[in-house]
Amino acid sequence: MDNGNGFQIAGRDFGSRLIIGTGGFHNLQVMAEAVEASGAEMATLALRRVDPSSRGSIVGVLENAGCFLLPNTAGCFTARDAVATAQLAREAFETDWVKLEVIGDDKTLLPDPAELLAAAEQLVAEGFTVLPYTNDDPILARRLEDAGCAAVMPLGSPIGSGMGIRNPYNLRLIVEQARVPVILDAGIGTASDAAIAMEMGCDGVLLASAVSRAQDPPRMAHAMRLAVEAGRGAFEAGRIPRRLYAEASTPMEGVPELT
Amino acid sequence: MNVVLNGEARELRDGATVTDAVEASGAPPEGRGVAVAVDGEVVPRGEWEQTRLSDGQRIEVLQAVQGG
């Protein structure tokens, strides 16, 4: 399990710091190939009304890929709906883990902070392992952590926007203060965005659209895997400081006089 | 008896249980990844068989789908 790329959430080991969201894939076959290429060991999924015409089992595909299931509460606007959805997911998937999403409107899909915190408090009290999708707000992140959330998952930019990390300063504050894992969730557009999140010290990255809506999802999934590993490696290695002026890497001592 | 199953008016036999509603919804039988709420309250899988429905109830039968 420990290949140097792994981490823990709520005492559970994951061999990859990349978490894959399953939304947006054209079909389960492409999803399965992308999940495999990503190396992710945890994948999100959702609950919706039964569609009798749907084929194949997403649960089966993810479990065959060795993925730990992380149900979400996508589409919930109130704490009450989110709590009910989490309870249904616990029944459906026999897990008390939940990616808690409580959004404020359907244009931005930004979290509603008041409802999110209320839902987190209630779900923690009911014994859930809560991973909240949150705004990139250090104070809210702290409140969620204090409420007993197992991780905090700030957005880089709105869901599906592919805009990357729009407020790196806030993200730095969140990373600096957090005592639970910080997972960058939402906004990743391409591999460099994921690498930047990891270089900034995030513990992991959760992404869906960047892979599922790419021209070649399995190829992008592999690129994301490498980006997350590279970014984490660079973070652990410790980058050089930025300087305004050059600093020669070749010694000036011993330069010959040739003219 | 008339119920609202996944947002649609449906007729189920008198004395129908949650198990009957799950079947009527078209959900895969015994499929993992299915959950039920009756009038907004979760009904645990182990209680589907014994839980009788009554006229006018709203039943939501949910299944796993792709989602970010």
CSV table of C-alpha atoms in Angstrom, one decimal:
chain,number,residue,atom,x,y,z
A,1,MET,CA,0.0,0.0,0.0
A,2,ASP,CA,2.6,2.6,1.0
A,3,ASN,CA,4.5,3.5,-2.2
A,4,GLY,CA,5.3,6.9,-0.8
A,5,ASN,CA,2.3,8.4,-2.6
A,6,GLY,CA,-0.4,7.6,-0.1
A,7,PHE,CA,-2.1,9.2,2.9
A,8,GLN,CA,-4.7,8.7,5.5
A,9,ILE,CA,-8.2,10.1,6.0
A,10,ALA,CA,-10.0,9.3,9.3
A,11,GLY,CA,-7.4,6.6,10.0
A,12,ARG,CA,-7.9,4.8,6.7
A,13,ASP,CA,-5.0,4.4,4.3
A,14,PHE,CA,-5.2,5.4,0.6
A,15,GLY,CA,-2.4,4.5,-1.8
A,16,SER,CA,-3.1,7.5,-4.0
A,17,ARG,CA,-3.7,11.2,-3.2
A,18,LEU,CA,-6.0,11.5,-6.2
A,19,ILE,CA,-9.7,11.0,-5.6
A,20,ILE,CA,-11.8,10.6,-8.7
A,21,GLY,CA,-15.3,11.9,-9.2
A,22,THR,CA,-17.4,9.8,-11.5
A,23,GLY,CA,-19.7,12.5,-12.9
A,24,GLY,CA,-19.7,13.3,-16.6
A,25,PHE,CA,-18.3,10.2,-18.2
A,26,HIS,CA,-20.1,9.1,-21.4
A,27,ASN,CA,-20.4,5.5,-20.2
A,28,LEU,CA,-19.2,3.1,-17.6
A,29,GLN,CA,-16.6,1.6,-19.8
A,30,VAL,CA,-14.8,4.9,-20.3
A,31,MET,CA,-15.2,5.6,-16.6
A,32,ALA,CA,-13.7,2.2,-15.7
A,33,GLU,CA,-10.7,2.9,-17.9
A,34,ALA,CA,-10.2,6.3,-16.5
A,35,VAL,CA,-10.4,5.2,-12.9
A,36,GLU,CA,-7.9,2.5,-13.6
A,37,ALA,CA,-5.5,5.0,-15.3
A,38,SER,CA,-5.9,7.5,-12.5
A,39,GLY,CA,-4.6,5.0,-9.8
A,40,ALA,CA,-7.3,6.5,-7.5
A,41,GLU,CA,-8.4,4.3,-4.6
A,42,MET,CA,-11.5,6.4,-3.7
A,43,ALA,CA,-14.3,7.5,-6.1
A,44,THR,CA,-17.4,9.5,-5.6
A,45,LEU,CA,-20.9,8.6,-6.7
A,46,ALA,CA,-24.4,9.9,-6.2
A,47,LEU,CA,-28.0,8.8,-5.6
A,48,ARG,CA,-30.9,9.6,-7.9
A,49,ARG,CA,-34.3,8.2,-8.7
A,50,VAL,CA,-34.2,4.7,-10.2
A,51,ASP,CA,-34.0,4.8,-14.0
A,52,PRO,CA,-35.3,1.5,-15.2
A,53,SER,CA,-33.6,2.0,-18.6
A,54,SER,CA,-30.1,2.4,-17.1
A,55,ARG,CA,-27.6,-0.4,-17.8
A,56,GLY,CA,-24.7,-1.7,-15.8
A,57,SER,CA,-23.8,-1.1,-12.1
A,58,ILE,CA,-21.6,1.7,-11.2
A,59,VAL,CA,-21.0,0.2,-7.8
A,60,GLY,CA,-19.8,-3.0,-9.4
A,61,VAL,CA,-17.4,-1.2,-11.8
A,62,LEU,CA,-15.9,0.9,-9.0
A,63,GLU,CA,-15.6,-2.1,-6.6
A,64,ASN,CA,-13.9,-4.1,-9.4
A,65,ALA,CA,-11.4,-1.3,-9.7
A,66,GLY,CA,-10.7,-1.5,-6.0
A,67,CYS,CA,-12.2,1.8,-5.2
A,68,PHE,CA,-13.5,2.9,-1.8
A,69,LEU,CA,-16.9,4.4,-2.4
A,70,LEU,CA,-17.6,8.0,-1.3
A,71,PRO,CA,-21.2,8.9,-1.8
A,72,ASN,CA,-22.0,12.6,-2.3
A,73,THR,CA,-25.0,14.8,-1.5
A,74,ALA,CA,-24.9,16.7,-4.8
A,75,GLY,CA,-28.0,18.6,-5.6
A,76,CYS,CA,-28.9,19.4,-2.0
A,77,PHE,CA,-29.7,23.1,-1.1
A,78,THR,CA,-30.5,22.7,2.5
A,79,ALA,CA,-28.9,20.9,5.5
A,80,ARG,CA,-32.1,18.9,5.9
A,81,ASP,CA,-31.9,17.5,2.4
A,82,ALA,CA,-28.2,16.8,2.7
A,83,VAL,CA,-28.6,14.9,6.0
A,84,ALA,CA,-31.4,12.8,4.5
A,85,THR,CA,-29.4,12.1,1.4
A,86,ALA,CA,-26.4,11.1,3.5
A,87,GLN,CA,-28.7,8.7,5.5
A,88,LEU,CA,-30.0,7.2,2.3
A,89,ALA,CA,-26.4,6.8,1.0
A,90,ARG,CA,-25.4,5.0,4.2
A,91,GLU,CA,-28.2,2.6,3.5
A,92,ALA,CA,-27.4,2.1,-0.2
A,93,PHE,CA,-23.6,1.7,0.1
A,94,GLU,CA,-23.2,0.5,3.7
A,95,THR,CA,-20.7,3.3,4.5
A,96,ASP,CA,-20.8,6.2,6.9
A,97,TRP,CA,-18.5,8.2,4.7
A,98,VAL,CA,-20.0,11.1,2.9
A,99,LYS,CA,-18.8,13.9,0.6
A,100,LEU,CA,-21.0,16.6,1.9
A,101,GLU,CA,-22.2,19.1,-0.6
A,102,VAL,CA,-24.8,21.8,0.2
A,103,ILE,CA,-25.0,24.4,-2.6
A,104,GLY,CA,-26.3,27.9,-2.5
A,105,ASP,CA,-27.5,28.2,-6.1
A,106,ASP,CA,-27.4,26.2,-9.3
A,107,LYS,CA,-25.6,28.8,-11.4
A,108,THR,CA,-22.4,28.9,-9.4
A,109,LEU,CA,-22.8,25.7,-7.4
A,110,LEU,CA,-21.0,27.4,-4.6
A,111,PRO,CA,-21.5,26.0,-1.2
A,112,ASP,CA,-24.0,27.6,1.2
A,113,PRO,CA,-21.8,28.1,4.3
A,114,ALA,CA,-24.5,28.2,6.9
A,115,GLU,CA,-26.4,25.1,5.6
A,116,LEU,CA,-23.1,23.3,5.1
A,117,LEU,CA,-21.9,23.8,8.7
A,118,ALA,CA,-25.3,22.9,10.1
A,119,ALA,CA,-25.3,19.7,8.0
A,120,ALA,CA,-21.8,18.8,9.0
A,121,GLU,CA,-22.5,19.2,12.7
A,122,GLN,CA,-25.6,17.0,12.5
A,123,LEU,CA,-23.9,14.3,10.4
A,124,VAL,CA,-20.8,14.2,12.7
A,125,ALA,CA,-23.2,13.8,15.6
A,126,GLU,CA,-24.9,10.9,13.8
A,127,GLY,CA,-21.5,9.1,13.4
A,128,PHE,CA,-20.8,10.0,9.8
A,129,THR,CA,-17.2,10.5,8.5
A,130,VAL,CA,-17.8,13.8,6.8
A,131,LEU,CA,-15.7,15.2,4.0
A,132,PRO,CA,-17.3,18.6,3.2
A,133,TYR,CA,-16.9,20.4,-0.1
A,134,THR,CA,-16.4,24.0,1.1
A,135,ASN,CA,-15.6,27.5,-0.1
A,136,ASP,CA,-12.0,28.5,-0.1
A,137,ASP,CA,-12.6,30.3,3.2
A,138,PRO,CA,-10.1,29.7,6.0
A,139,ILE,CA,-12.6,30.5,8.8
A,140,LEU,CA,-15.3,28.2,7.4
A,141,ALA,CA,-12.7,25.5,6.9
A,142,ARG,CA,-11.7,25.9,10.6
A,143,ARG,CA,-15.3,25.8,11.7
A,144,LEU,CA,-15.9,22.6,9.7
A,145,GLU,CA,-12.8,21.0,11.2
A,146,ASP,CA,-13.9,22.1,14.7
A,147,ALA,CA,-17.2,20.5,14.0
A,148,GLY,CA,-15.4,17.2,13.6
A,149,CYS,CA,-15.1,16.8,9.9
A,150,ALA,CA,-12.5,14.2,8.8
A,151,ALA,CA,-11.1,16.5,6.1
A,152,VAL,CA,-11.8,19.8,4.5
A,153,MET,CA,-12.3,20.0,0.7
A,154,PRO,CA,-12.0,23.6,-0.4
A,155,LEU,CA,-12.8,24.5,-4.0
A,156,GLY,CA,-10.2,25.9,-6.4
A,157,SER,CA,-12.9,27.5,-8.5
A,158,PRO,CA,-16.5,26.6,-9.3
A,159,ILE,CA,-17.4,22.9,-10.1
A,160,GLY,CA,-16.8,22.1,-13.7
A,161,SER,CA,-15.3,25.5,-14.5
A,162,GLY,CA,-11.8,24.3,-15.1
A,163,MET,CA,-10.5,27.7,-13.8
A,164,GLY,CA,-7.9,26.2,-11.5
A,165,ILE,CA,-7.0,27.8,-8.1
A,166,ARG,CA,-8.4,31.3,-8.1
A,167,ASN,CA,-7.4,32.2,-4.6
A,168,PRO,CA,-4.1,30.6,-3.7
A,169,TYR,CA,-3.6,32.9,-0.7
A,170,ASN,CA,-6.8,31.6,1.0
A,171,LEU,CA,-5.8,28.1,0.1
A,172,ARG,CA,-2.4,28.6,1.7
A,173,LEU,CA,-4.1,29.8,4.9
A,174,ILE,CA,-6.4,26.8,4.9
A,175,VAL,CA,-3.5,24.4,4.4
A,176,GLU,CA,-1.3,26.1,7.1
A,177,GLN,CA,-3.9,25.9,9.8
A,178,ALA,CA,-5.6,22.6,9.1
A,179,ARG,CA,-5.0,19.6,11.3
A,180,VAL,CA,-7.1,17.4,9.1
A,181,PRO,CA,-6.3,16.5,5.4
A,182,VAL,CA,-7.0,19.3,2.9
A,183,ILE,CA,-8.3,18.0,-0.4
A,184,LEU,CA,-8.6,20.5,-3.3
A,185,ASP,CA,-12.0,19.8,-4.7
A,186,ALA,CA,-13.4,21.4,-7.8
A,187,GLY,CA,-12.0,23.7,-10.4
A,188,ILE,CA,-9.2,21.6,-11.7
A,189,GLY,CA,-8.9,22.1,-15.5
A,190,THR,CA,-5.7,20.4,-16.4
A,191,ALA,CA,-2.7,18.6,-14.9
A,192,SER,CA,-0.8,21.7,-13.9
A,193,ASP,CA,-3.7,22.8,-11.7
A,194,ALA,CA,-3.5,19.5,-9.8
A,195,ALA,CA,0.3,19.8,-9.5
A,196,ILE,CA,0.0,23.4,-8.1
A,197,ALA,CA,-2.5,22.3,-5.5
A,198,MET,CA,-0.2,19.6,-4.3
A,199,GLU,CA,2.9,21.9,-4.4
A,200,MET,CA,1.0,24.2,-2.1
A,201,GLY,CA,0.7,21.4,0.4
A,202,CYS,CA,-2.8,20.1,-0.1
A,203,ASP,CA,-3.0,16.5,1.0
A,204,GLY,CA,-5.0,15.4,-2.0
A,205,VAL,CA,-7.0,16.4,-5.1
A,206,LEU,CA,-10.6,15.4,-6.0
A,207,LEU,CA,-11.6,16.0,-9.6
A,208,ALA,CA,-14.2,14.8,-12.0
A,209,SER,CA,-14.9,17.0,-15.0
A,210,ALA,CA,-11.2,17.6,-15.8
A,211,VAL,CA,-11.0,13.9,-16.6
A,212,SER,CA,-14.5,12.9,-17.6
A,213,ARG,CA,-15.0,15.7,-20.1
A,214,ALA,CA,-11.4,15.7,-21.5
A,215,GLN,CA,-11.1,14.6,-25.1
A,216,ASP,CA,-9.4,11.4,-23.9
A,217,PRO,CA,-10.5,10.7,-20.4
A,218,PRO,CA,-8.1,7.7,-19.6
A,219,ARG,CA,-5.1,9.6,-20.9
A,220,MET,CA,-6.1,12.7,-18.8
A,221,ALA,CA,-6.6,10.5,-15.8
A,222,HIS,CA,-3.1,9.2,-16.1
A,223,ALA,CA,-1.8,12.7,-16.5
A,224,MET,CA,-3.6,13.7,-13.3
A,225,ARG,CA,-2.0,10.8,-11.5
A,226,LEU,CA,1.5,12.0,-12.5
A,227,ALA,CA,0.6,15.6,-11.7
A,228,VAL,CA,-0.5,14.7,-8.2
A,229,GLU,CA,2.6,12.6,-7.6
A,230,ALA,CA,4.9,15.2,-9.0
A,231,GLY,CA,3.3,18.0,-7.1
A,232,ARG,CA,3.5,16.1,-3.8
A,233,GLY,CA,7.1,15.2,-4.5
A,234,ALA,CA,8.0,18.8,-5.1
A,235,PHE,CA,6.2,19.9,-1.9
A,236,GLU,CA,8.0,17.3,0.2
A,237,ALA,CA,11.4,18.1,-1.5
A,238,GLY,CA,11.1,21.8,-0.7
A,239,ARG,CA,11.2,24.3,-3.5
A,240,ILE,CA,13.8,27.1,-3.9
A,241,PRO,CA,12.7,30.6,-2.9
A,242,ARG,CA,11.6,32.9,-5.7
A,243,ARG,CA,14.2,35.7,-6.4
A,244,LEU,CA,14.0,38.8,-8.4
A,245,TYR,CA,17.6,38.4,-9.7
A,246,ALA,CA,19.5,35.5,-11.0
A,247,GLU,CA,21.7,33.4,-8.8
A,248,ALA,CA,24.4,31.5,-10.8
A,249,SER,CA,24.5,27.8,-10.5
A,250,THR,CA,27.9,27.6,-12.1
A,251,PRO,CA,30.6,28.9,-9.8
A,252,MET,CA,32.2,32.3,-10.8
A,253,GLU,CA,35.4,31.2,-9.1
A,254,GLY,CA,38.1,30.0,-11.5
A,255,VAL,CA,36.6,31.6,-14.6
A,256,PRO,CA,39.7,32.0,-16.9
A,257,GLU,CA,40.8,35.3,-18.5
A,258,LEU,CA,40.7,34.6,-22.2
A,259,THR,CA,40.9,38.0,-23.8
B,1,MET,CA,-53.9,1.9,-3.2
B,2,ASN,CA,-52.5,5.0,-4.8
B,3,VAL,CA,-49.0,6.3,-4.0
B,4,VAL,CA,-46.5,8.6,-5.5
B,5,LEU,CA,-43.5,6.6,-6.6
B,6,ASN,CA,-40.5,8.6,-7.7
B,7,GLY,CA,-42.7,11.5,-8.5
B,8,GLU,CA,-45.3,9.6,-10.5
B,9,ALA,CA,-48.8,8.6,-9.4
B,10,ARG,CA,-48.9,4.8,-9.3
B,11,GLU,CA,-51.3,2.2,-8.1
B,12,LEU,CA,-50.0,-0.7,-5.9
B,13,ARG,CA,-52.0,-3.6,-4.6
B,14,ASP,CA,-53.5,-3.1,-1.1
B,15,GLY,CA,-51.1,-4.3,1.6
B,16,ALA,CA,-48.1,-3.6,-0.7
B,17,THR,CA,-44.8,-3.3,1.1
B,18,VAL,CA,-41.7,-1.3,0.4
B,19,THR,CA,-40.2,-4.3,-1.4
B,20,ASP,CA,-43.2,-4.2,-3.8
B,21,ALA,CA,-42.5,-0.5,-4.4
B,22,VAL,CA,-38.9,-1.2,-5.1
B,23,GLU,CA,-39.9,-3.8,-7.6
B,24,ALA,CA,-42.4,-1.5,-9.2
B,25,SER,CA,-39.8,1.2,-9.6
B,26,GLY,CA,-37.7,-1.0,-11.8
B,27,ALA,CA,-34.8,-1.1,-9.5
B,28,PRO,CA,-32.4,-4.0,-9.8
B,29,PRO,CA,-33.6,-6.7,-7.3
B,30,GLU,CA,-31.3,-7.0,-4.3
B,31,GLY,CA,-29.1,-4.6,-6.0
B,32,ARG,CA,-26.6,-2.9,-3.8
B,33,GLY,CA,-26.7,0.8,-4.2
B,34,VAL,CA,-30.5,1.1,-3.8
B,35,ALA,CA,-32.1,3.1,-1.0
B,36,VAL,CA,-35.7,4.0,-0.1
B,37,ALA,CA,-37.4,6.9,1.6
B,38,VAL,CA,-41.1,6.9,2.5
B,39,ASP,CA,-42.5,10.4,3.2
B,40,GLY,CA,-39.0,11.6,3.6
B,41,GLU,CA,-37.9,9.0,6.1
B,42,VAL,CA,-35.2,6.4,5.3
B,43,VAL,CA,-36.5,2.8,5.4
B,44,PRO,CA,-33.5,0.5,6.2
B,45,ARG,CA,-33.2,-2.4,3.8
B,46,GLY,CA,-33.9,-4.9,6.5
B,47,GLU,CA,-37.3,-3.4,7.0
B,48,TRP,CA,-38.5,-3.3,3.4
B,49,GLU,CA,-40.3,-6.6,3.6
B,50,GLN,CA,-42.3,-5.8,6.7
B,51,THR,CA,-43.0,-2.1,6.0
B,52,ARG,CA,-46.5,-1.8,4.6
B,53,LEU,CA,-47.4,1.3,2.6
B,54,SER,CA,-50.5,3.3,2.9
B,55,ASP,CA,-52.6,5.3,0.5
B,56,GLY,CA,-51.1,8.6,-0.5
B,57,GLN,CA,-47.6,8.0,0.6
B,58,ARG,CA,-44.6,9.4,-1.3
B,59,ILE,CA,-42.0,6.8,-2.0
B,60,GLU,CA,-38.5,7.6,-3.3
B,61,VAL,CA,-36.5,4.7,-4.6
B,62,LEU,CA,-32.9,5.8,-5.4
B,63,GLN,CA,-30.0,4.1,-7.0
B,64,ALA,CA,-26.3,4.7,-7.5
B,65,VAL,CA,-25.4,6.9,-10.4
B,66,GLN,CA,-22.3,8.7,-11.6
B,67,GLY,CA,-21.6,11.9,-9.7
B,68,GLY,CA,-18.7,14.2,-8.9
